mmCIF file of C-alpha atoms in Angstrom:
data_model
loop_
_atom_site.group_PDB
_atom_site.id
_atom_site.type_symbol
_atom_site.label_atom_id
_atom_site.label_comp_id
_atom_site.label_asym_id
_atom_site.label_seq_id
_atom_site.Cartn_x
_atom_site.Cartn_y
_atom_site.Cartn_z
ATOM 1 C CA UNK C 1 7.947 -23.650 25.822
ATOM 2 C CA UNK C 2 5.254 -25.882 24.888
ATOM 3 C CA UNK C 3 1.786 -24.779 22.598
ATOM 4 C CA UNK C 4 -0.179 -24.288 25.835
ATOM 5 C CA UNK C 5 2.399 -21.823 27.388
ATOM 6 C CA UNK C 6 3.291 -20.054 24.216
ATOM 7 C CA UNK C 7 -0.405 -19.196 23.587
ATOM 8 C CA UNK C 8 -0.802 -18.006 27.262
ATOM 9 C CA UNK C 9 2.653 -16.010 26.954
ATOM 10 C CA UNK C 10 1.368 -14.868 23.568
ATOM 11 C CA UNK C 11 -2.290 -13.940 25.453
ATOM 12 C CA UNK C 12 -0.613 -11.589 27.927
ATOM 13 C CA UNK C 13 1.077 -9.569 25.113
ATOM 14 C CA UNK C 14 -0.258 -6.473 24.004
ATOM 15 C CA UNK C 15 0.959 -3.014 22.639
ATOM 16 C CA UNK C 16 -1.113 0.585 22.371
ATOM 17 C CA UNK C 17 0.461 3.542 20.459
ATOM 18 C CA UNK C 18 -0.949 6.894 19.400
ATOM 19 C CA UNK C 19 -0.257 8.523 16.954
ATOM 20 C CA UNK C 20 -0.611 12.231 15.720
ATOM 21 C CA UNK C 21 -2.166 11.779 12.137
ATOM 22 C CA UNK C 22 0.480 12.415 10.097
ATOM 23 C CA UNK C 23 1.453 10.218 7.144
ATOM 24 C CA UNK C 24 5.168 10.540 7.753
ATOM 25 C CA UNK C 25 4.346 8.803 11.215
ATOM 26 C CA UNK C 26 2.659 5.333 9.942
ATOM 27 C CA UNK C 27 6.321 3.857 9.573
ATOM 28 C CA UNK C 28 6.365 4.343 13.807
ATOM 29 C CA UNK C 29 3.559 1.888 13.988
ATOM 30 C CA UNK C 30 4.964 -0.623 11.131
ATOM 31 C CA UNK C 31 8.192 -0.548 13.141
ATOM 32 C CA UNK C 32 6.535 -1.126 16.312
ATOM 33 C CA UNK C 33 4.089 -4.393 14.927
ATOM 34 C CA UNK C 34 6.941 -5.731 13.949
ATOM 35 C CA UNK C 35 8.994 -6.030 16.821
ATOM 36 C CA UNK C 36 5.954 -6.989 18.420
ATOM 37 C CA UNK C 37 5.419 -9.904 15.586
ATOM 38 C CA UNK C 38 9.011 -10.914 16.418
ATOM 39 C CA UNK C 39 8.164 -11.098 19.642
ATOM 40 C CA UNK C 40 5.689 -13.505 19.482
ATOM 41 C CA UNK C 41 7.862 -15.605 16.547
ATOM 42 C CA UNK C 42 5.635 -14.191 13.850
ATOM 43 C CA UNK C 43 6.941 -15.088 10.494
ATOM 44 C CA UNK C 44 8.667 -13.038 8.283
ATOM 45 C CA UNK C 45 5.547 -13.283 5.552
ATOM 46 C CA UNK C 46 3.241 -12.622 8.211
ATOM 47 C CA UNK C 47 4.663 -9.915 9.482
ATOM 48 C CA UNK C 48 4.671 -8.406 6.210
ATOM 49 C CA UNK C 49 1.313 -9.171 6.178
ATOM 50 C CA UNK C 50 0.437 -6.783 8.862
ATOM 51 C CA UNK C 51 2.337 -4.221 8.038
ATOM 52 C CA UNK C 52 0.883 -3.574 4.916
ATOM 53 C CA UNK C 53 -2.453 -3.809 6.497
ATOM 54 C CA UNK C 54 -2.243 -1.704 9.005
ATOM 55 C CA UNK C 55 -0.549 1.084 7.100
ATOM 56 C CA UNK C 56 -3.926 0.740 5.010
ATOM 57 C CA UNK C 57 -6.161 1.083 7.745
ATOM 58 C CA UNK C 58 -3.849 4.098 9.028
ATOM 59 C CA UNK C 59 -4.381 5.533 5.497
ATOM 60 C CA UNK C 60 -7.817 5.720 5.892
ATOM 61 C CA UNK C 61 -7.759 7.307 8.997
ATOM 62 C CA UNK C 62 -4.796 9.877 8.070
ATOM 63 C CA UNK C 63 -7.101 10.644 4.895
ATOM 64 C CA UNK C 64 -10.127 10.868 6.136
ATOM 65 C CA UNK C 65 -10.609 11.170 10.078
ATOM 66 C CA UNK C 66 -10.173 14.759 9.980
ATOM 67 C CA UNK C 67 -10.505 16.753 6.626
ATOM 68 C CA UNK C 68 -11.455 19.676 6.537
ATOM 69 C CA UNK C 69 -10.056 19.909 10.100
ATOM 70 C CA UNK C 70 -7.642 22.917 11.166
ATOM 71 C CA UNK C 71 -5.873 20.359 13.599
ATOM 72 C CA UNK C 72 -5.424 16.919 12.555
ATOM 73 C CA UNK C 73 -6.181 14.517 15.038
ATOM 74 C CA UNK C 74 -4.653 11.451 16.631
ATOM 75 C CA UNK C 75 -5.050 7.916 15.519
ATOM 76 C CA UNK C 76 -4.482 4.641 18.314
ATOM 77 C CA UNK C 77 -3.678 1.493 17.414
ATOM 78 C CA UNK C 78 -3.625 -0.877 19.692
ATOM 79 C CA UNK C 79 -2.624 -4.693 19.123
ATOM 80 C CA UNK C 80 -2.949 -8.016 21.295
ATOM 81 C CA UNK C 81 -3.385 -11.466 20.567
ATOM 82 C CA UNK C 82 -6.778 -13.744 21.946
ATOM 83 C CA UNK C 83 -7.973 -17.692 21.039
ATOM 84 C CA UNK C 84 -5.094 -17.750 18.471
ATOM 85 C CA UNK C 85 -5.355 -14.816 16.755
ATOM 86 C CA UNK C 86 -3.859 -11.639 16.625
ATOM 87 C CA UNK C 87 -6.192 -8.536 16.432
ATOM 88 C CA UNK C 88 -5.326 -4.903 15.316
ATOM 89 C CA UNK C 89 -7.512 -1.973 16.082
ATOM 90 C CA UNK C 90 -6.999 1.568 14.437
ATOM 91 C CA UNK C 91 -9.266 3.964 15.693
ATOM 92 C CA UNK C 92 -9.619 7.866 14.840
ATOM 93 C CA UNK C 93 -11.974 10.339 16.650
ATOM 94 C CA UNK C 94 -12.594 11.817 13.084
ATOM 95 C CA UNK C 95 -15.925 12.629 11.306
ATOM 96 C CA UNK C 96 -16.356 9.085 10.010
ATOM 97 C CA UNK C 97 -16.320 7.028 6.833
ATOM 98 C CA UNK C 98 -19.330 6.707 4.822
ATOM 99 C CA UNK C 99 -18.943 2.779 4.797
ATOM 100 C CA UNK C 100 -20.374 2.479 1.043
ATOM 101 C CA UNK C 101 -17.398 4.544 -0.183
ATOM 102 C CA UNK C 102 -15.969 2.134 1.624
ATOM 103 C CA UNK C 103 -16.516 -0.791 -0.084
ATOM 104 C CA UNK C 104 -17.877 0.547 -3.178
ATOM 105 C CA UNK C 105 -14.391 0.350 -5.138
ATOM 106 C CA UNK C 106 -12.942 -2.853 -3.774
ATOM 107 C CA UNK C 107 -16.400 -4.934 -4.694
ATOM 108 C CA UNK C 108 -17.372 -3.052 -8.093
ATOM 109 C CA UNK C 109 -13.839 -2.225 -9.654
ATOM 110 C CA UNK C 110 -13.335 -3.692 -12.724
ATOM 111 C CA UNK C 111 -9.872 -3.423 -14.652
ATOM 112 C CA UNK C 112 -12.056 -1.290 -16.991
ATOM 113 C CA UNK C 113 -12.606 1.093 -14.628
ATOM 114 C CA UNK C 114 -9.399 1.520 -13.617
ATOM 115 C CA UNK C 115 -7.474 2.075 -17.021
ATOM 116 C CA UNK C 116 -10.061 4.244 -18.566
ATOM 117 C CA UNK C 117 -9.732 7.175 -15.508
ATOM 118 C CA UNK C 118 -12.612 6.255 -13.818
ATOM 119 C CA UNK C 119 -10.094 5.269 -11.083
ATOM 120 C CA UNK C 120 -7.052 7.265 -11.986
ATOM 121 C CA UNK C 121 -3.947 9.527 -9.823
ATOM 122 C CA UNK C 122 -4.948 12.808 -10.179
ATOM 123 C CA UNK C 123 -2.551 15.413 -8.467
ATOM 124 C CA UNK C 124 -2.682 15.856 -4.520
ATOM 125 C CA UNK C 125 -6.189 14.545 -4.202
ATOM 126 C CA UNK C 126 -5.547 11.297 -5.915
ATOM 127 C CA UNK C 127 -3.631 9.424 -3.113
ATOM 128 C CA UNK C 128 -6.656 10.661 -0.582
ATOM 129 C CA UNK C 129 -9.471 9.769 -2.860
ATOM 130 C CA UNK C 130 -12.218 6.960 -3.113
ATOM 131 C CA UNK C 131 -10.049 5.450 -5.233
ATOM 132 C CA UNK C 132 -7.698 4.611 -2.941
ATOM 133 C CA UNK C 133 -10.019 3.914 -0.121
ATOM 134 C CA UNK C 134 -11.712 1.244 -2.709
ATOM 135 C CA UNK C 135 -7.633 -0.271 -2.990
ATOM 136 C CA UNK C 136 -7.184 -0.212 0.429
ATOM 137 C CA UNK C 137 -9.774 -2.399 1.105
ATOM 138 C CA UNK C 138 -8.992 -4.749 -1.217
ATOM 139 C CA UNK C 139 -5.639 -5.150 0.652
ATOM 140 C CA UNK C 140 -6.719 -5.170 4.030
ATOM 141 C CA UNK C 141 -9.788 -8.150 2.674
ATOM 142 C CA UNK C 142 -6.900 -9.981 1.161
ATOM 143 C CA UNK C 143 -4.385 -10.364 3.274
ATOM 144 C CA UNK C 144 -6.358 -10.535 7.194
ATOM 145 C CA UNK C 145 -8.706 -13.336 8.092
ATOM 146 C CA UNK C 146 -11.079 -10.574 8.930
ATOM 147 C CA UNK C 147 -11.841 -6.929 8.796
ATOM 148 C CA UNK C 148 -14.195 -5.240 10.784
ATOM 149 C CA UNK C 149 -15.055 -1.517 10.336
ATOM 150 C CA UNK C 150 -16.963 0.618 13.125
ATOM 151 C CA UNK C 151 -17.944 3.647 12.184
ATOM 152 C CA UNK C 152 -20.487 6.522 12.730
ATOM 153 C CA UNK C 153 -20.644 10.435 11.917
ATOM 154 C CA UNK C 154 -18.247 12.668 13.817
ATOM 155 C CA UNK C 155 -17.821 9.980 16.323
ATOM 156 C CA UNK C 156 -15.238 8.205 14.517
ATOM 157 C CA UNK C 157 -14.126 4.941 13.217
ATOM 158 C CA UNK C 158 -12.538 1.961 13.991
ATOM 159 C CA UNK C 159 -11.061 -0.721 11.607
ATOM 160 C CA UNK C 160 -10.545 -3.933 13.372
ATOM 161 C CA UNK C 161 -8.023 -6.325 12.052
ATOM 162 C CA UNK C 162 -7.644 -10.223 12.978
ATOM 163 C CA UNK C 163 -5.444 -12.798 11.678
ATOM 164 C CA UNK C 164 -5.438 -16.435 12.729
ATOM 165 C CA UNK C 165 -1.521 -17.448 14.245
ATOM 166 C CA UNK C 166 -2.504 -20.747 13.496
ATOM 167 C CA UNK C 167 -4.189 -22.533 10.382
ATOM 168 C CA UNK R 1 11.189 4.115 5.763
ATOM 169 C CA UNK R 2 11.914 4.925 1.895
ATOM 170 C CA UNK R 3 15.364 5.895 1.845
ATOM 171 C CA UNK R 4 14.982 7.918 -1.610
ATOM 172 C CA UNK R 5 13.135 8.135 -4.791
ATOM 173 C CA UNK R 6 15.627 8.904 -7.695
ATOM 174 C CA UNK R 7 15.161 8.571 -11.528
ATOM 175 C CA UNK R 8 18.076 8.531 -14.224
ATOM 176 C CA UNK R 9 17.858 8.711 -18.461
ATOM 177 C CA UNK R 10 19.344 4.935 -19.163
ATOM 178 C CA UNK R 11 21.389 4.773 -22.559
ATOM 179 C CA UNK R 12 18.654 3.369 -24.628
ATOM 180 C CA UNK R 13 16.199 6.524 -23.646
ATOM 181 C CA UNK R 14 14.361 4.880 -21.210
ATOM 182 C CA UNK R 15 14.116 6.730 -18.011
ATOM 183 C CA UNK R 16 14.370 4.443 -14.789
ATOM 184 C CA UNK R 17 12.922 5.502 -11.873
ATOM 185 C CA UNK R 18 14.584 3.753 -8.577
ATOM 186 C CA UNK R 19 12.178 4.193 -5.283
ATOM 187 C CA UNK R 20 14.144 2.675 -2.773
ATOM 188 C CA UNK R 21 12.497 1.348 0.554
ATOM 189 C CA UNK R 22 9.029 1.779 1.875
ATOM 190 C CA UNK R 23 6.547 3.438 -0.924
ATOM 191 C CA UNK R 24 3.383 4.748 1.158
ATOM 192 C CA UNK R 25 1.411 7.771 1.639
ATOM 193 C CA UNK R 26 4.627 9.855 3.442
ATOM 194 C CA UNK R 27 6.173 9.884 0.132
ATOM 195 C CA UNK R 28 3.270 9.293 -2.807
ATOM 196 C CA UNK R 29 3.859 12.827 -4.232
ATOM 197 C CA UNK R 30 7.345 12.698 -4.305
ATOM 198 C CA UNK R 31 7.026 9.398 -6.038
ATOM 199 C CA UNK R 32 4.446 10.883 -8.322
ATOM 200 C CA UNK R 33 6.614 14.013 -9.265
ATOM 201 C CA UNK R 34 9.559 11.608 -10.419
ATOM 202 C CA UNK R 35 7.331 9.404 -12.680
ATOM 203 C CA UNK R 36 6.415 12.930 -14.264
ATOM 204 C CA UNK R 37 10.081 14.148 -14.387
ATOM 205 C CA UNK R 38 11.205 11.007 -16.105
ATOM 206 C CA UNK R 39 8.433 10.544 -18.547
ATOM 207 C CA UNK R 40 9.140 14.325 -19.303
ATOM 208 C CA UNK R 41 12.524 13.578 -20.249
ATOM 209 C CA UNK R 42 11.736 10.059 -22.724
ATOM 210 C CA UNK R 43 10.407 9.524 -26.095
ATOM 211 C CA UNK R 44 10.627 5.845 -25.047
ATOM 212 C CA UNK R 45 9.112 4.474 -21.903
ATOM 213 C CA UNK R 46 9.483 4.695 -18.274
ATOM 214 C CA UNK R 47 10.588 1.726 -16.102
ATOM 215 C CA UNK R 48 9.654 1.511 -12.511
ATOM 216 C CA UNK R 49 12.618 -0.214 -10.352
ATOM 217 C CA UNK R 50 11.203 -2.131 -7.740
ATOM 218 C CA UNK R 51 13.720 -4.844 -6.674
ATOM 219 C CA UNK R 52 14.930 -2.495 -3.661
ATOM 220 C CA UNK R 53 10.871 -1.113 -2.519
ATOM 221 C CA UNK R 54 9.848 -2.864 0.468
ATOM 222 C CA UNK R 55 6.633 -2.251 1.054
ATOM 223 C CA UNK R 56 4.053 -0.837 -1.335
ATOM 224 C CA UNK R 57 0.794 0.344 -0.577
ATOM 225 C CA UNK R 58 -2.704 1.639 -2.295
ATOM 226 C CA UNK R 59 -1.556 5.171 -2.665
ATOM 227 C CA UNK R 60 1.794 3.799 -4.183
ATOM 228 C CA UNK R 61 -0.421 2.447 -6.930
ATOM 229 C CA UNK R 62 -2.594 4.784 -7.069
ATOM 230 C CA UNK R 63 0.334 6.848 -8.463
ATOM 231 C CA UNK R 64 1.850 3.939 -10.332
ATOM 232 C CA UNK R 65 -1.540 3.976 -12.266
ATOM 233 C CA UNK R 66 -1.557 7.609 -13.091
ATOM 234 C CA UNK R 67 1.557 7.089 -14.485
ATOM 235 C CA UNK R 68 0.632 4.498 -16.465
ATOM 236 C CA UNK R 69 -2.336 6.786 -17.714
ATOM 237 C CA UNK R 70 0.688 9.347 -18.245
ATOM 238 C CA UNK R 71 2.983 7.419 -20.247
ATOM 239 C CA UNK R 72 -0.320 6.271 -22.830
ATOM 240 C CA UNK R 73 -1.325 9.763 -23.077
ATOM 241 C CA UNK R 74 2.262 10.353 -24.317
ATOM 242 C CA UNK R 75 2.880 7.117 -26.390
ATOM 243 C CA UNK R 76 5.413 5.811 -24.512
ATOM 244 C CA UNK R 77 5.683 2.249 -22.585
ATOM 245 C CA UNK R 78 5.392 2.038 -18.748
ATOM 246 C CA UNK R 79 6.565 -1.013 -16.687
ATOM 247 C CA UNK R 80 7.419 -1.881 -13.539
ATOM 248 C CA UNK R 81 10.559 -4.614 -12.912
ATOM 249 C CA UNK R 82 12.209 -6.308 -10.248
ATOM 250 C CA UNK R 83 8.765 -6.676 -7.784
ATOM 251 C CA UNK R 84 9.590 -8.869 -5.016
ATOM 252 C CA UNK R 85 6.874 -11.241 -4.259
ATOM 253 C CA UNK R 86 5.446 -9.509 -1.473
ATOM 254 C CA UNK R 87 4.727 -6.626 -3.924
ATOM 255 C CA UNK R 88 3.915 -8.395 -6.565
ATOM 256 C CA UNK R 89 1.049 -10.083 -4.501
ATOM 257 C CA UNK R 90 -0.350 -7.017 -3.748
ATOM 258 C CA UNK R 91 -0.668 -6.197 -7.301
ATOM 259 C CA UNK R 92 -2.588 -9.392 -7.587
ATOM 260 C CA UNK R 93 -4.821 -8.706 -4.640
ATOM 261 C CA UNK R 94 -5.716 -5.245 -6.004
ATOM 262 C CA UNK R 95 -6.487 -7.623 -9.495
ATOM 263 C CA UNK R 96 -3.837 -5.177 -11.627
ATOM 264 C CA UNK R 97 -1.617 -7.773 -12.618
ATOM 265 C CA UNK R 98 -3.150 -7.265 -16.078
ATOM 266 C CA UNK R 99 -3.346 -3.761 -15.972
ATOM 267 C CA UNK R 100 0.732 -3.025 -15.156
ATOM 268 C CA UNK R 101 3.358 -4.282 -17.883
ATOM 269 C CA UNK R 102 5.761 -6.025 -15.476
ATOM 270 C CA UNK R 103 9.206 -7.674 -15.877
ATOM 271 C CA UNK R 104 10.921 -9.878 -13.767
ATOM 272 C CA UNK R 105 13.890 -7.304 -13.215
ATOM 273 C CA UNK R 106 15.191 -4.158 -14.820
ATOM 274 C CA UNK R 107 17.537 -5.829 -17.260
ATOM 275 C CA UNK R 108 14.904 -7.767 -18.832
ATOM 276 C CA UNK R 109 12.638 -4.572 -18.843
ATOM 277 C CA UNK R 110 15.378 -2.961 -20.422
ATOM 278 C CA UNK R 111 16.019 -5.665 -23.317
ATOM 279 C CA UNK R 112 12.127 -6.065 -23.698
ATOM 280 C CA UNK R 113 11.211 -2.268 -24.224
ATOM 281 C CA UNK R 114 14.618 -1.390 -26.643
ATOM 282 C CA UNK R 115 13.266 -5.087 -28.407
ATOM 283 C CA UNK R 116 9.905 -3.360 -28.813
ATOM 284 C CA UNK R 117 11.194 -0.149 -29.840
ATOM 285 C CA UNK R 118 13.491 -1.731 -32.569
ATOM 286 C CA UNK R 119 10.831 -3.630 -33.714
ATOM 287 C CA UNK R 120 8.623 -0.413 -34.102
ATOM 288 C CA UNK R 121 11.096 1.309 -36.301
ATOM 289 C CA UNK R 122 11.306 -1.400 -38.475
#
């Protein structure tokens, strides 16, 4: 298969899964973009690469979506590939991410900050803090091309994620 | 999908804790209550066994830090050995490669902290 036909066999690929928002769950949707990575003759790296950012963007759905809710919700993910690059979309119908808490911790953390406990594990709340909202994004900026986030009070948010396939 | 998260008392007093598999948010606290368990049970230090994790995310370190806050508010050494490189890039992308004290694998850790420890009751 030449370039041309790869990318238009690559093009028609695309894969949706929902989720209920359960942490124990993310591994369905790490499994999944991976055989979907193989499918397209991802490399191994790269694949890895997603993985770990999706699971990030899951995170911040799973820990944020829908606290203080009596049912958690359900997060989508959906996954396709256009001009060369693949794009990953996790979207919650949760209350929605204040975007500055967002991005406060990956732009302003200093290794100060996070040996002296200003950024710290602190029991149960720890792994669904700022903190690691501030870490997450650090990961997800690091290892994807871009990273788009929509999001808006109780209508929910969407993290976009895009790679280039080809540099 | 982490397979388990065990921790054992190594001959030298070190405690090794051996997460084995994916570390993420499914299995943070159970991670978290080992680091405690072994760090209860040394004088020494605790190493983190890496070489079989494969994947680790931001609530992985997240505890991995608070153990490391842990282990100084005890006196005792905390390191992490045996990251593969895909870990051990995300420590560099979260700019912590200062912050953690990490070995290439557990045997070095192991020679490197009983090293230290000689060398402090000297």
């Amino acid at each position: 298969m030449n370039r041309k036909s790869m990318q238009a066999h690559q093009e028609t690929m695309r894969f949706e899964l929902t989720i209920p928002c359960y942490p124990e769950l993310v591994h369905v949707v790490r499994s999944a973009l991976a055989a979907f990575g193989a499918r397209l003759n991802l490399t191994v790296d790269l694949i890895d690469d997603l993985k770990l950012a999706v699971t990030e963007a899951c995170n911040n759905a799973i820990q944020h979506a829908y606290a203080g809710m009596k049912q958690p919700g359900c997060v989508r993910v959906l996954c396709w590939v256009e001009s060369e690059r693949i794009v990953i979309e996790v979207r919650d119908e949760g209350r929605g991410i204040a975007h500055k808490e967002m991005e406060r911790g990956a732009l302003e953390r200093t290794e100060g900050e996070l040996t002296s406990g200003t950024v710290r594990d602190e029991q149960s709340e720890d792994v669904g803090g700022e903190r690691c909202i501030g870490l997450g994004m650090m990961i997800m900026r690091a290892l994807m091309d871009e990273v788009d986030i929509e999001t808006a009070p109780e209508r929910g948010t969407t993290v976009r994620l895009i790679r280039r396939l080809v540099e | 999908m982490a397979n388990g998260i065990q921790w054992h008392q190594h001959a030298e007093g070190l405690s090794i804790v051996s997460p084995d598999g994916d570390l993420d948010l499914s299995n943070a606290h159970e991670l978290r209550e080992c680091i405690k368990q072994a760090l209860a049970a040394t004088n020494q230090g605790v190493i983190v066994d890496m070489s079989n994790v494969t994947l680790m995310d931001s609530a992985t370190i997240g505890v991995l830090l608070g153990g490391m806050r842990r282990a100084g508010e005890k006196g005792v050494k905390f390191a992490l050995a045996g990251l593969r490189p895909t870990e051990r890039r995300t420590i560099t992308m979260t700019r912590l490669e200062g912050v953690f004290t990490i070995y290439d694998d557990l045997e070095q850790a192991i020679a490197q902290m009983r090293g230290e420890k000689e060398g402090d009751d000297l």
